mmCIF file of C-alpha atoms in Angstrom:
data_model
loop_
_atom_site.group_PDB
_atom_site.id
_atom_site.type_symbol
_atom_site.label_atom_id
_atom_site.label_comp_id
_atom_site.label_asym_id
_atom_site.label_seq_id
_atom_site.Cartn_x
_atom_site.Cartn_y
_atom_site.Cartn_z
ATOM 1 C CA UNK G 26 -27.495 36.831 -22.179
ATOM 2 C CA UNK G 27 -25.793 36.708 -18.735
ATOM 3 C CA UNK G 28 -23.241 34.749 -17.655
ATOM 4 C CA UNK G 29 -21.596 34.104 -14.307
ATOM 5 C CA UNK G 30 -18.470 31.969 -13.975
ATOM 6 C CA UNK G 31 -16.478 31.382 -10.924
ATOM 7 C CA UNK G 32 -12.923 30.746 -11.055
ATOM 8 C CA UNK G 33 -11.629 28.360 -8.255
ATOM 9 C CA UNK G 34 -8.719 29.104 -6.407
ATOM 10 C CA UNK G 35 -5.776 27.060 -6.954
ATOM 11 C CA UNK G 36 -4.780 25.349 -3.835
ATOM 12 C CA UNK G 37 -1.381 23.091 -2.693
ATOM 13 C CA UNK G 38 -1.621 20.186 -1.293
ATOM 14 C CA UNK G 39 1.993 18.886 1.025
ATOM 15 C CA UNK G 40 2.630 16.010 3.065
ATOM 16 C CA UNK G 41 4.319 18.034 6.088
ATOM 17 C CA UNK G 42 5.438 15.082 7.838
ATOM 18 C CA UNK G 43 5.012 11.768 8.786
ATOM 19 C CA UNK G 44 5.246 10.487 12.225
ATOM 20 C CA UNK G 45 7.897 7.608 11.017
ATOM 21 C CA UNK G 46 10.287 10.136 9.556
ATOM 22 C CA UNK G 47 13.006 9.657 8.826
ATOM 23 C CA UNK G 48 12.988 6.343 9.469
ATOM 24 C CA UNK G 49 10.353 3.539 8.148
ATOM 25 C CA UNK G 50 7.214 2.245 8.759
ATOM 26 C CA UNK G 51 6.497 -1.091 9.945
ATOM 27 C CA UNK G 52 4.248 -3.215 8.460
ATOM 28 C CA UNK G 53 0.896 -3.423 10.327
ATOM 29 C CA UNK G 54 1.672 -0.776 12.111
ATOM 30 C CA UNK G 55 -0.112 2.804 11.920
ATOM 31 C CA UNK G 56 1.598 5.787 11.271
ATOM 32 C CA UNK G 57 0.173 9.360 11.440
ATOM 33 C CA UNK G 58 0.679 11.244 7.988
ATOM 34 C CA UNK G 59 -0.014 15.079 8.493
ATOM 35 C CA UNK G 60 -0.999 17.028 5.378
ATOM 36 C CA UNK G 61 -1.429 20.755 4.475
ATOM 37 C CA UNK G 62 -3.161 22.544 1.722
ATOM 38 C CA UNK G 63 -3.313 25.990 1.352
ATOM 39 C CA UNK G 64 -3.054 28.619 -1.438
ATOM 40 C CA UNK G 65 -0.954 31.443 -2.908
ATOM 41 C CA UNK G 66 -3.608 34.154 -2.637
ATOM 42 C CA UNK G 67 -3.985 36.384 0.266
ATOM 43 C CA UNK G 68 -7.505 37.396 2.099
ATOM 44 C CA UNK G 69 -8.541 34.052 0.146
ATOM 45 C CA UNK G 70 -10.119 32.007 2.788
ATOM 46 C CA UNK G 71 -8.643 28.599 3.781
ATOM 47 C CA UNK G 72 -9.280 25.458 1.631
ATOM 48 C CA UNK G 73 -12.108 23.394 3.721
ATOM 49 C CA UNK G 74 -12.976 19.291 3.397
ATOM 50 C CA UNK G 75 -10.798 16.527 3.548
ATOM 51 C CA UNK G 76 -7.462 14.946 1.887
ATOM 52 C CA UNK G 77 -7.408 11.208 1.418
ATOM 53 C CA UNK G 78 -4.266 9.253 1.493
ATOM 54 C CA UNK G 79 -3.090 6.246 -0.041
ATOM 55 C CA UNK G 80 -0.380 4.087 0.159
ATOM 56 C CA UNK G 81 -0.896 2.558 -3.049
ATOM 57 C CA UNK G 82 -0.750 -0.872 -1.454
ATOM 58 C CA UNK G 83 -3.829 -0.813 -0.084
ATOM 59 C CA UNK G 84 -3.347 1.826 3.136
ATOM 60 C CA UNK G 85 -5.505 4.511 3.262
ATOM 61 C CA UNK G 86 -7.084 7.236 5.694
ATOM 62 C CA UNK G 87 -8.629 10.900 5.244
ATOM 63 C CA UNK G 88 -7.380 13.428 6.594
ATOM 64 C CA UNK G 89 -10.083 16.454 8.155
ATOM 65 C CA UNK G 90 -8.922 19.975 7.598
ATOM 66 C CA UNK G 91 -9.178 22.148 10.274
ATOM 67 C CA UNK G 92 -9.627 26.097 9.913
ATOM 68 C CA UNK G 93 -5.982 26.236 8.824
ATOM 69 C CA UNK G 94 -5.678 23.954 6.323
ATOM 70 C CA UNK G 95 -3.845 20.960 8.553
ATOM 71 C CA UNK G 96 -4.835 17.547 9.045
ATOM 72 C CA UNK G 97 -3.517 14.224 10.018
ATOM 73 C CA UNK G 98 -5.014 10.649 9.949
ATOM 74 C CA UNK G 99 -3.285 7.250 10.518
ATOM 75 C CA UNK G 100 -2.300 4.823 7.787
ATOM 76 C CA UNK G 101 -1.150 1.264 8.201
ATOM 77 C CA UNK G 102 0.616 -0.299 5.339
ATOM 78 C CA UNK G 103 0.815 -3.901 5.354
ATOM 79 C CA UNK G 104 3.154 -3.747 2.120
ATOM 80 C CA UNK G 105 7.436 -4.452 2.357
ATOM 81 C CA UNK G 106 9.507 -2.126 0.351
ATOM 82 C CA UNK G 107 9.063 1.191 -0.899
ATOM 83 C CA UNK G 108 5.252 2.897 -0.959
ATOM 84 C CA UNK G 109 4.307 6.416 -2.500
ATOM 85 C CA UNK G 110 1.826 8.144 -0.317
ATOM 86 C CA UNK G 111 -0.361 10.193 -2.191
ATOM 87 C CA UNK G 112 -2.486 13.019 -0.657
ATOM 88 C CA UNK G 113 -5.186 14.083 -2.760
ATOM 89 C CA UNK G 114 -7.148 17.250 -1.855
ATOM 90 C CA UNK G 115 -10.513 16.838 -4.066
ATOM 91 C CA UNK G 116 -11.013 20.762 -3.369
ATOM 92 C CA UNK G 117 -14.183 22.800 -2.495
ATOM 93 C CA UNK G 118 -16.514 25.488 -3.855
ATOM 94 C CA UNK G 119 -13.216 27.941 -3.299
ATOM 95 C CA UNK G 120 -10.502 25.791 -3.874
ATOM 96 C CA UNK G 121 -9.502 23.673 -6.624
ATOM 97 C CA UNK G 122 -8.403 20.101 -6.508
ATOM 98 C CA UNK G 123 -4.145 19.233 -5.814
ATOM 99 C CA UNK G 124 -2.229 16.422 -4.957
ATOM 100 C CA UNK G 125 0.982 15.656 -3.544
ATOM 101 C CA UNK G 126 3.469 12.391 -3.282
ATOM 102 C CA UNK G 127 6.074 11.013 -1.085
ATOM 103 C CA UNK G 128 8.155 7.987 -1.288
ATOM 104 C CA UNK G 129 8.185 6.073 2.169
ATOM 105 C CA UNK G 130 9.875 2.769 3.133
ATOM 106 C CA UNK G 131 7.849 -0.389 4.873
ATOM 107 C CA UNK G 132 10.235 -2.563 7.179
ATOM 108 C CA UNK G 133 8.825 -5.863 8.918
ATOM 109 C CA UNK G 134 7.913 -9.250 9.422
ATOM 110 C CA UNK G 135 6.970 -9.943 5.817
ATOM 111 C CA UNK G 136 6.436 -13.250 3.585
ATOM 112 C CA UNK G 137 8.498 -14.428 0.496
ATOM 113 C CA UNK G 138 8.533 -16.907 -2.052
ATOM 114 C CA UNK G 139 11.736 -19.029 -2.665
ATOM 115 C CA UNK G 140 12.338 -19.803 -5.801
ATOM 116 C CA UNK G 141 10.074 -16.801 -6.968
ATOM 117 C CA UNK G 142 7.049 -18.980 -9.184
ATOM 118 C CA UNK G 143 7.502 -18.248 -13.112
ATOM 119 C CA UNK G 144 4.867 -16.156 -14.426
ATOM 120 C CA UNK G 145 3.658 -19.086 -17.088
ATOM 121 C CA UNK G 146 4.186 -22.595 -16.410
ATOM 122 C CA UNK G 147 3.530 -25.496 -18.761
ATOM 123 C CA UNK G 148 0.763 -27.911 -17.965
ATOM 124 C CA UNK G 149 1.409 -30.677 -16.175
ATOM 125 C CA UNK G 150 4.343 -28.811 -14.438
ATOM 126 C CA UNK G 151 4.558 -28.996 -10.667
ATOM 127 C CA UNK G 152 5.817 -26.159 -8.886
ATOM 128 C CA UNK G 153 7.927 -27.253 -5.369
ATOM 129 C CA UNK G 154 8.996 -24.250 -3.556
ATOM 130 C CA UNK G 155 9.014 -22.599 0.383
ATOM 131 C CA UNK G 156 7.689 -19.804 1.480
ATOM 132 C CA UNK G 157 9.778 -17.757 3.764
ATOM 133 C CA UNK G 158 8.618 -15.476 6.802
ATOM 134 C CA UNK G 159 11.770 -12.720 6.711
ATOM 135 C CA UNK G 160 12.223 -9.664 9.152
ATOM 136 C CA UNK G 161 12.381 -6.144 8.396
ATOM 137 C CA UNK G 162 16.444 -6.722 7.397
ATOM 138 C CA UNK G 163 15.308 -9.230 4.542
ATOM 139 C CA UNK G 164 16.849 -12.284 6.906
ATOM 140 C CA UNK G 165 14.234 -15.620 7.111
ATOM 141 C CA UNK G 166 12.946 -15.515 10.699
ATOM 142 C CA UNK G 167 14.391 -19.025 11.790
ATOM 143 C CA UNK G 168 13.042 -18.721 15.104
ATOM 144 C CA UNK G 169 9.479 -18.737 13.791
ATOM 145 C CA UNK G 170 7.568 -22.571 13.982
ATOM 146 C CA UNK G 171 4.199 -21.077 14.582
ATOM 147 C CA UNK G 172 3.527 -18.792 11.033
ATOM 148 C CA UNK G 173 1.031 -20.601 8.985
ATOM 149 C CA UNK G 174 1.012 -20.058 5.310
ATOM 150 C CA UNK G 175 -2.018 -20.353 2.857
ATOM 151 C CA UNK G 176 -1.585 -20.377 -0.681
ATOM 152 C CA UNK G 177 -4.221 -19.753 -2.576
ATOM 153 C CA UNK G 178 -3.906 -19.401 -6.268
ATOM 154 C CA UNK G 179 -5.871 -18.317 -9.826
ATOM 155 C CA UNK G 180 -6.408 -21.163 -12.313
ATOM 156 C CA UNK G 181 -7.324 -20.042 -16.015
ATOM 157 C CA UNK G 182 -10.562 -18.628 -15.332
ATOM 158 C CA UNK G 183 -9.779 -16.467 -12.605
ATOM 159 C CA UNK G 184 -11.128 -18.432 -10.104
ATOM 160 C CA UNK G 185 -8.890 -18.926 -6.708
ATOM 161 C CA UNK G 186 -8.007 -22.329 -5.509
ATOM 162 C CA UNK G 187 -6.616 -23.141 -1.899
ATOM 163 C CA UNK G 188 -3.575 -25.105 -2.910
ATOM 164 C CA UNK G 189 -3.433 -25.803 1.460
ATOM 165 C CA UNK G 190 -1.894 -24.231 4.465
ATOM 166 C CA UNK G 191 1.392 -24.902 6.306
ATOM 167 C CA UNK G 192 2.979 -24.286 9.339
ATOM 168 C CA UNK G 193 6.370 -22.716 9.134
ATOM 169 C CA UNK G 194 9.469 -24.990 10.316
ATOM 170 C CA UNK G 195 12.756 -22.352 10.801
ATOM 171 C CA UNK G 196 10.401 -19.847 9.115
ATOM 172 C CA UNK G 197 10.243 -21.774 5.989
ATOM 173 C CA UNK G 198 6.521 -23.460 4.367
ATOM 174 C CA UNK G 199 7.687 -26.080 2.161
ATOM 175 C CA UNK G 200 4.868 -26.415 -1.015
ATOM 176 C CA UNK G 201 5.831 -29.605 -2.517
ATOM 177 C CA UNK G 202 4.415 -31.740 -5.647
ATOM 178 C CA UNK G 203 1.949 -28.475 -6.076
ATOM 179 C CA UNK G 204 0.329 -29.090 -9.860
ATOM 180 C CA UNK G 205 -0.878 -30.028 -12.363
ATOM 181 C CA UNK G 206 -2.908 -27.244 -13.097
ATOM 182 C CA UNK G 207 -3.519 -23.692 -14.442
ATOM 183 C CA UNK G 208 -2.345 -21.340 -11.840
ATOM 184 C CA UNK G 209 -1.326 -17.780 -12.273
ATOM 185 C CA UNK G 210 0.073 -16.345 -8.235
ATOM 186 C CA UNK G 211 -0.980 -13.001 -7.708
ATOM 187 C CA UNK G 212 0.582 -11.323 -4.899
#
């Protein structure tokens, strides 16, 4: 018997830089993420392929390695608060797979519920809240009479129901008299 077994490489996979460092992105806006793998071994070659990179809120590109291991591609997060970017090399016929993670933060024009709704609520229970259009520093965009807010919701089954839309008035979308129903609000 014969065997033949071939040992990949072990490759490293960075974020190098982000064009929003080290500040914050914006939300709906694209930002170029640059990436690097490479490896430890010399006279090795140079890992070949792609990285893809994910937000984790939905933001993704890939990233095309050129002969030295670099790429870049644009991501647009349309998430507030803090993101992890994950690069994820998937590796080659040389080079194994690697990954690697950065925290970023997403500033911006951004909506938020006020009162936040409880995660159960009894039947028959109407929920009467606002929704609030805020700016990157958290503050409700008061200026703002144009914004129009949907809410849609999940009863029971899973199925979503269109509770209605409102224009903003001072940023605010007041929900009144909303129930009674099952609803669970997903973000």
């Amino acid at each position: 018997s014969a065997y033949v077994f071939k040992f990949l490489v072990p490759s490293v996979t960075k974020i190098t830089s982000t064009s929003v460092d080290p500040g914050s992105a914006s939300t709906g806006v694209a930002y170029t993420v640059n990436v690097n793998v490479d490896h430890d071994l010399l006279g090795s070659g140079t890992p070949s392929g792609s990285v893809h990179v994910d937000d984790g809120a939905g933001g993704s590109c890939d990233a095309t390695l050129d002969g030295l291991g670099n790429g870049n591609c644009d991501v647009t997060s349309n998430f507030f608060g803090f993101v992890t970017l994950t690069a994820t090399y998937g590796g080659d016929l040389t080079f194994s797979p690697s990954q690697d993670g950065r925290q970023l933060m997403v500033t911006g024009n951004h909506l938020v519920f006020n009162p936040t709704p409880p995660a159960d609520v009894l039947q028959g229970t109407e929920f009467a809240g606002t929704v609030e259009v805020r700016n990157g520093a958290d503050a409700v965009i008061t200026s703002d009479n144009t914004t129009q807010v949907t809410l849609t919701v999940q009863d029971s089954c899973g199925d979503p129901n269109t509770i209605g839309t409102v224009t903003v008035v001072n940023g605010v979308a007041t929900f009144s008299a909303v129930g009674p129903k099952f609803y669970t609000v997903s973000a």
